[in-house]
Amino acid sequence: ELFSGEALEAPASALVRETIQNSLDARSGAEPVRVRFTLPSEPAVRGFDSPWLAGLRPHLLAERNGLARRPTEQQAFSTLLIEDYGTCGLPGDVAQTNNTAEEYRGHRNHFFHFWRAIGSSGKDASERGSWGLGKTVLPASSCINAFFGVSCEDAGAPAKLMGMALLRHHNLPGDERGQEPFTPYGRFGCRLLPQGAAMPTENTTEVVEFCHAFGVTRAGQPGLSLVVLLPL
């Protein structure tokens, strides 16, 4: 499955197919699912000095981080926005960090399988995308392997904001922590404990500011908005 012709096709075709498949599986009612792809001409975020990217920037400049070309100060900043409507977003217990504990058996958690599970999607074999390939095309479609997601499960409910960057194990210049290198999966979110899992940001003000900065038009409607940074 991972090395089939479909998985190795042109990145743009894989991105469109996989994201639409995931949206169709997340359909929440009788109305048709709508998916919109947008390339904003003038994103409000002008570069890597944005507060939304400040924590990521040092990792993008690190040696041996796996990027073919590290971004420069002069590089123009661009985004790709993918939004679906008529779907359930990413519902589920945000505190779940594994799928082996007995308390999680038999419970489908879209949030966990999108942001934390590796190599699985939680779907049945008869459903589209049961191998979890859909989420791998998002970092693969970014020059810096990074993307954000805003999920709204119910009309008017608080939206959840998360982000992810996928790099190789690496160290930061001048890092004197004396610890192991940073692991490949970096996540944008809130940490309740220093070594705990990143939790989604649900602060309404922060989510609204993010949506304004990146042109997200969710506006309380259920569904999922994805922001791919520096699309290929």
Short mmCIF file of C-alpha atoms in Angstrom, two decimals:
data_model
loop_
_atom_site.label_atom_id
_atom_site.label_comp_id
_atom_site.label_asym_id
_atom_site.label_seq_id
_atom_site.Cartn_x
_atom_site.Cartn_y
_atom_site.Cartn_z
CA GLU A 1 0.00 0.00 0.00
CA LEU A 2 2.72 2.46 0.96
CA PHE A 3 4.72 1.85 -2.22
CA SER A 4 1.86 1.58 -4.70
CA GLY A 5 1.66 3.73 -7.80
CA GLU A 6 -1.09 5.84 -6.25
CA ALA A 7 1.02 6.69 -3.21
CA LEU A 8 3.98 7.72 -5.37
CA GLU A 9 2.10 9.84 -7.89
CA ALA A 10 2.47 13.59 -8.30
CA PRO A 11 2.26 15.26 -4.86
CA ALA A 12 -0.55 17.61 -5.93
CA SER A 13 -2.75 14.72 -7.11
CA ALA A 14 -2.12 12.75 -3.92
CA LEU A 15 -2.87 15.78 -1.76
CA VAL A 16 -6.19 16.50 -3.46
CA ARG A 17 -7.30 12.85 -3.50
CA GLU A 18 -6.36 12.03 0.09
CA THR A 19 -7.77 15.18 1.70
CA ILE A 20 -11.06 14.79 -0.18
CA GLN A 21 -11.28 11.12 0.87
CA ASN A 22 -10.83 12.11 4.51
CA SER A 23 -13.49 14.80 4.18
CA LEU A 24 -15.97 12.35 2.64
CA ASP A 25 -15.40 9.91 5.50
CA ALA A 26 -16.07 12.74 7.98
CA ARG A 27 -19.45 13.66 6.44
CA SER A 28 -21.84 14.67 9.23
CA GLY A 29 -25.25 14.94 7.59
CA ALA A 30 -27.32 14.62 4.45
CA GLU A 31 -25.87 17.70 2.76
CA PRO A 32 -23.00 17.26 0.27
CA VAL A 33 -19.48 17.70 1.58
CA ARG A 34 -17.74 20.79 0.21
CA VAL A 35 -13.94 21.04 0.01
CA ARG A 36 -12.19 24.26 -0.98
CA PHE A 37 -8.53 24.69 -1.93
CA THR A 38 -7.20 28.27 -1.78
CA LEU A 39 -3.82 29.84 -2.51
CA PRO A 40 -4.07 33.24 -0.75
CA SER A 41 -2.41 35.96 -2.80
CA GLU A 42 -1.67 38.15 0.21
CA PRO A 43 -1.35 36.17 3.46
CA ALA A 44 -1.35 38.33 6.57
CA VAL A 45 1.69 36.40 7.85
CA ARG A 46 4.69 37.91 6.08
CA GLY A 47 7.44 35.57 7.19
CA PHE A 48 9.00 33.37 9.82
CA ASP A 49 9.13 36.18 12.37
CA SER A 50 5.39 35.68 12.89
CA PRO A 51 4.55 34.67 16.49
CA TRP A 52 2.81 31.59 15.08
CA LEU A 53 6.11 30.38 13.64
CA ALA A 54 8.63 31.71 16.17
CA GLY A 55 9.03 28.36 17.92
CA LEU A 56 9.49 26.52 14.63
CA ARG A 57 12.03 28.83 13.03
CA PRO A 58 15.18 27.63 14.92
CA HIS A 59 14.40 24.02 13.99
CA LEU A 60 14.07 24.92 10.30
CA LEU A 61 17.59 26.39 10.41
CA ALA A 62 19.16 23.47 12.29
CA GLU A 63 21.85 21.35 10.64
CA ARG A 64 20.83 17.90 9.33
CA ASN A 65 17.13 18.51 9.95
CA GLY A 66 16.16 16.67 6.76
CA LEU A 67 15.03 19.66 4.71
CA ALA A 68 16.36 19.74 1.16
CA ARG A 69 16.60 23.53 1.34
CA ARG A 70 16.43 25.48 4.55
CA PRO A 71 14.38 28.69 4.35
CA THR A 72 16.18 32.03 4.11
CA GLU A 73 15.34 35.45 5.52
CA GLN A 74 14.48 36.68 2.01
CA GLN A 75 12.23 33.76 1.09
CA ALA A 76 8.70 34.74 0.11
CA PHE A 77 6.12 33.22 2.43
CA SER A 78 3.15 31.36 0.97
CA THR A 79 0.40 29.05 2.21
CA LEU A 80 -2.17 26.60 0.87
CA LEU A 81 -5.55 26.57 2.61
CA ILE A 82 -7.74 23.43 2.49
CA GLU A 83 -11.18 23.67 4.13
CA ASP A 84 -14.11 21.27 4.26
CA TYR A 85 -17.74 21.91 5.22
CA GLY A 86 -20.53 19.50 6.04
CA THR A 87 -18.14 17.35 8.08
CA CYS A 88 -17.61 16.62 11.77
CA GLY A 89 -14.08 18.02 12.02
CA LEU A 90 -11.82 16.02 14.34
CA PRO A 91 -13.93 14.88 17.32
CA GLY A 92 -12.47 12.77 20.11
CA ASP A 93 -10.79 12.84 23.50
CA VAL A 94 -7.82 15.23 23.15
CA ALA A 95 -6.19 13.66 26.22
CA GLN A 96 -5.71 10.29 24.47
CA THR A 97 -2.03 9.66 23.70
CA ASN A 98 -2.10 5.97 22.70
CA ASN A 99 -4.48 3.34 21.36
CA THR A 100 -3.31 0.42 23.49
CA ALA A 101 -4.81 1.31 26.89
CA GLU A 102 -7.96 -0.63 27.73
CA GLU A 103 -9.96 2.56 28.34
CA TYR A 104 -9.59 3.49 24.66
CA ARG A 105 -10.60 0.11 23.19
CA GLY A 106 -13.61 0.35 20.91
CA HIS A 107 -13.70 4.16 20.91
CA ARG A 108 -13.07 5.97 17.64
CA ASN A 109 -11.02 9.13 18.13
CA HIS A 110 -10.51 11.21 14.99
CA PHE A 111 -8.41 13.78 16.84
CA PHE A 112 -5.96 11.17 18.14
CA HIS A 113 -5.55 9.39 14.81
CA PHE A 114 -4.99 12.61 12.90
CA TRP A 115 -2.51 14.31 15.23
CA ARG A 116 -0.85 11.53 17.23
CA ALA A 117 -1.21 8.06 15.64
CA ILE A 118 1.57 6.97 13.27
CA GLY A 119 0.72 4.54 10.46
CA SER A 120 -2.96 4.14 11.33
CA SER A 121 -6.19 6.07 10.89
CA GLY A 122 -8.67 4.23 13.11
CA LYS A 123 -10.85 3.46 10.07
CA ASP A 124 -12.20 0.10 9.00
CA ALA A 125 -10.62 -1.63 6.02
CA SER A 126 -13.74 -0.85 3.96
CA GLU A 127 -13.35 2.89 4.47
CA ARG A 128 -11.25 5.27 2.43
CA GLY A 129 -7.73 5.88 3.71
CA SER A 130 -7.61 3.13 6.33
CA TRP A 131 -3.78 3.14 6.28
CA GLY A 132 -3.53 6.76 7.39
CA LEU A 133 -1.79 7.92 4.21
CA GLY A 134 -3.97 11.02 3.99
CA LYS A 135 -2.21 12.91 6.74
CA THR A 136 1.26 12.09 5.36
CA VAL A 137 0.60 14.08 2.18
CA LEU A 138 0.23 17.28 4.20
CA PRO A 139 3.85 17.60 5.39
CA ALA A 140 4.98 16.08 2.08
CA SER A 141 3.28 18.98 0.28
CA SER A 142 5.20 21.59 2.32
CA CYS A 143 8.76 22.78 1.63
CA ILE A 144 9.28 22.82 5.40
CA ASN A 145 7.12 19.75 6.21
CA ALA A 146 4.76 21.81 8.36
CA PHE A 147 1.03 22.52 8.60
CA PHE A 148 -1.68 23.77 10.97
CA GLY A 149 -5.24 22.55 11.50
CA VAL A 150 -8.37 24.22 12.90
CA SER A 151 -11.19 21.80 13.77
CA CYS A 152 -14.77 22.67 14.71
CA GLU A 153 -17.07 19.80 15.69
CA ASP A 154 -20.39 21.59 16.24
CA ALA A 155 -21.85 24.86 14.97
CA GLY A 156 -20.81 27.65 17.29
CA ALA A 157 -18.57 25.39 19.42
CA PRO A 158 -15.00 26.47 20.25
CA ALA A 159 -12.55 25.50 17.54
CA LYS A 160 -9.34 23.55 18.26
CA LEU A 161 -6.00 24.69 16.83
CA MET A 162 -2.98 22.42 16.44
CA GLY A 163 0.12 22.30 14.25
CA MET A 164 2.78 19.80 13.23
CA ALA A 165 6.23 19.82 11.65
CA LEU A 166 8.08 16.68 10.58
CA LEU A 167 11.89 16.86 10.57
CA ARG A 168 14.74 14.45 11.23
CA HIS A 169 16.36 14.08 14.64
CA HIS A 170 18.41 17.25 15.11
CA ASN A 171 20.09 19.59 17.57
CA LEU A 172 19.77 23.35 17.69
CA PRO A 173 22.88 25.54 17.35
CA GLY A 174 24.27 26.44 20.77
CA ASP A 175 21.95 24.02 22.55
CA GLU A 176 23.54 23.34 25.94
CA ARG A 177 20.76 21.24 27.44
CA GLY A 178 22.91 18.11 27.33
CA GLN A 179 19.87 16.11 26.28
CA GLU A 180 18.95 13.88 23.39
CA PRO A 181 18.31 15.48 19.97
CA PHE A 182 14.85 16.75 19.17
CA THR A 183 12.64 13.98 17.82
CA PRO A 184 11.06 14.20 14.33
CA TYR A 185 7.49 15.14 15.28
CA GLY A 186 7.13 18.70 16.57
CA ARG A 187 3.65 19.94 17.51
CA PHE A 188 2.16 23.38 18.02
CA GLY A 189 -0.16 23.48 21.01
CA CYS A 190 -0.36 23.87 24.78
CA ARG A 191 1.48 21.71 27.30
CA LEU A 192 -0.14 21.16 30.68
CA LEU A 193 3.01 19.36 31.88
CA PRO A 194 6.63 20.02 30.77
CA GLN A 195 6.97 16.52 29.30
CA GLY A 196 3.29 16.01 28.51
CA ALA A 197 1.62 15.77 25.13
CA ALA A 198 0.80 18.95 23.26
CA MET A 199 -2.88 19.81 23.62
CA PRO A 200 -4.90 21.85 21.14
CA THR A 201 -5.33 25.57 21.68
CA GLU A 202 -9.00 26.27 22.37
CA ASN A 203 -8.61 29.89 23.45
CA THR A 204 -11.18 31.66 21.28
CA THR A 205 -9.16 34.86 20.94
CA GLU A 206 -6.02 33.03 19.84
CA VAL A 207 -7.90 30.86 17.35
CA VAL A 208 -9.63 33.91 15.85
CA GLU A 209 -6.26 35.68 15.53
CA PHE A 210 -4.77 32.64 13.83
CA CYS A 211 -7.69 32.37 11.40
CA HIS A 212 -7.32 36.05 10.52
CA ALA A 213 -3.57 35.69 10.01
CA PHE A 214 -3.87 32.72 7.67
CA GLY A 215 -7.17 33.49 5.94
CA VAL A 216 -9.16 30.66 7.52
CA THR A 217 -12.90 31.19 6.99
CA ARG A 218 -14.24 28.59 9.45
CA ALA A 219 -16.41 31.18 11.32
CA GLY A 220 -17.98 28.63 13.67
CA GLN A 221 -19.00 26.18 10.94
CA PRO A 222 -18.26 22.49 11.63
CA GLY A 223 -15.40 20.99 9.68
CA LEU A 224 -11.64 21.09 9.32
CA SER A 225 -9.36 23.83 7.94
CA LEU A 226 -5.75 22.96 7.08
CA VAL A 227 -2.96 25.45 6.40
CA VAL A 228 0.04 23.98 4.54
CA LEU A 229 3.10 26.21 4.96
CA LEU A 230 5.28 26.96 1.93
CA PRO A 231 3.50 24.53 -0.43
CA LEU A 232 5.66 22.84 -3.06
#
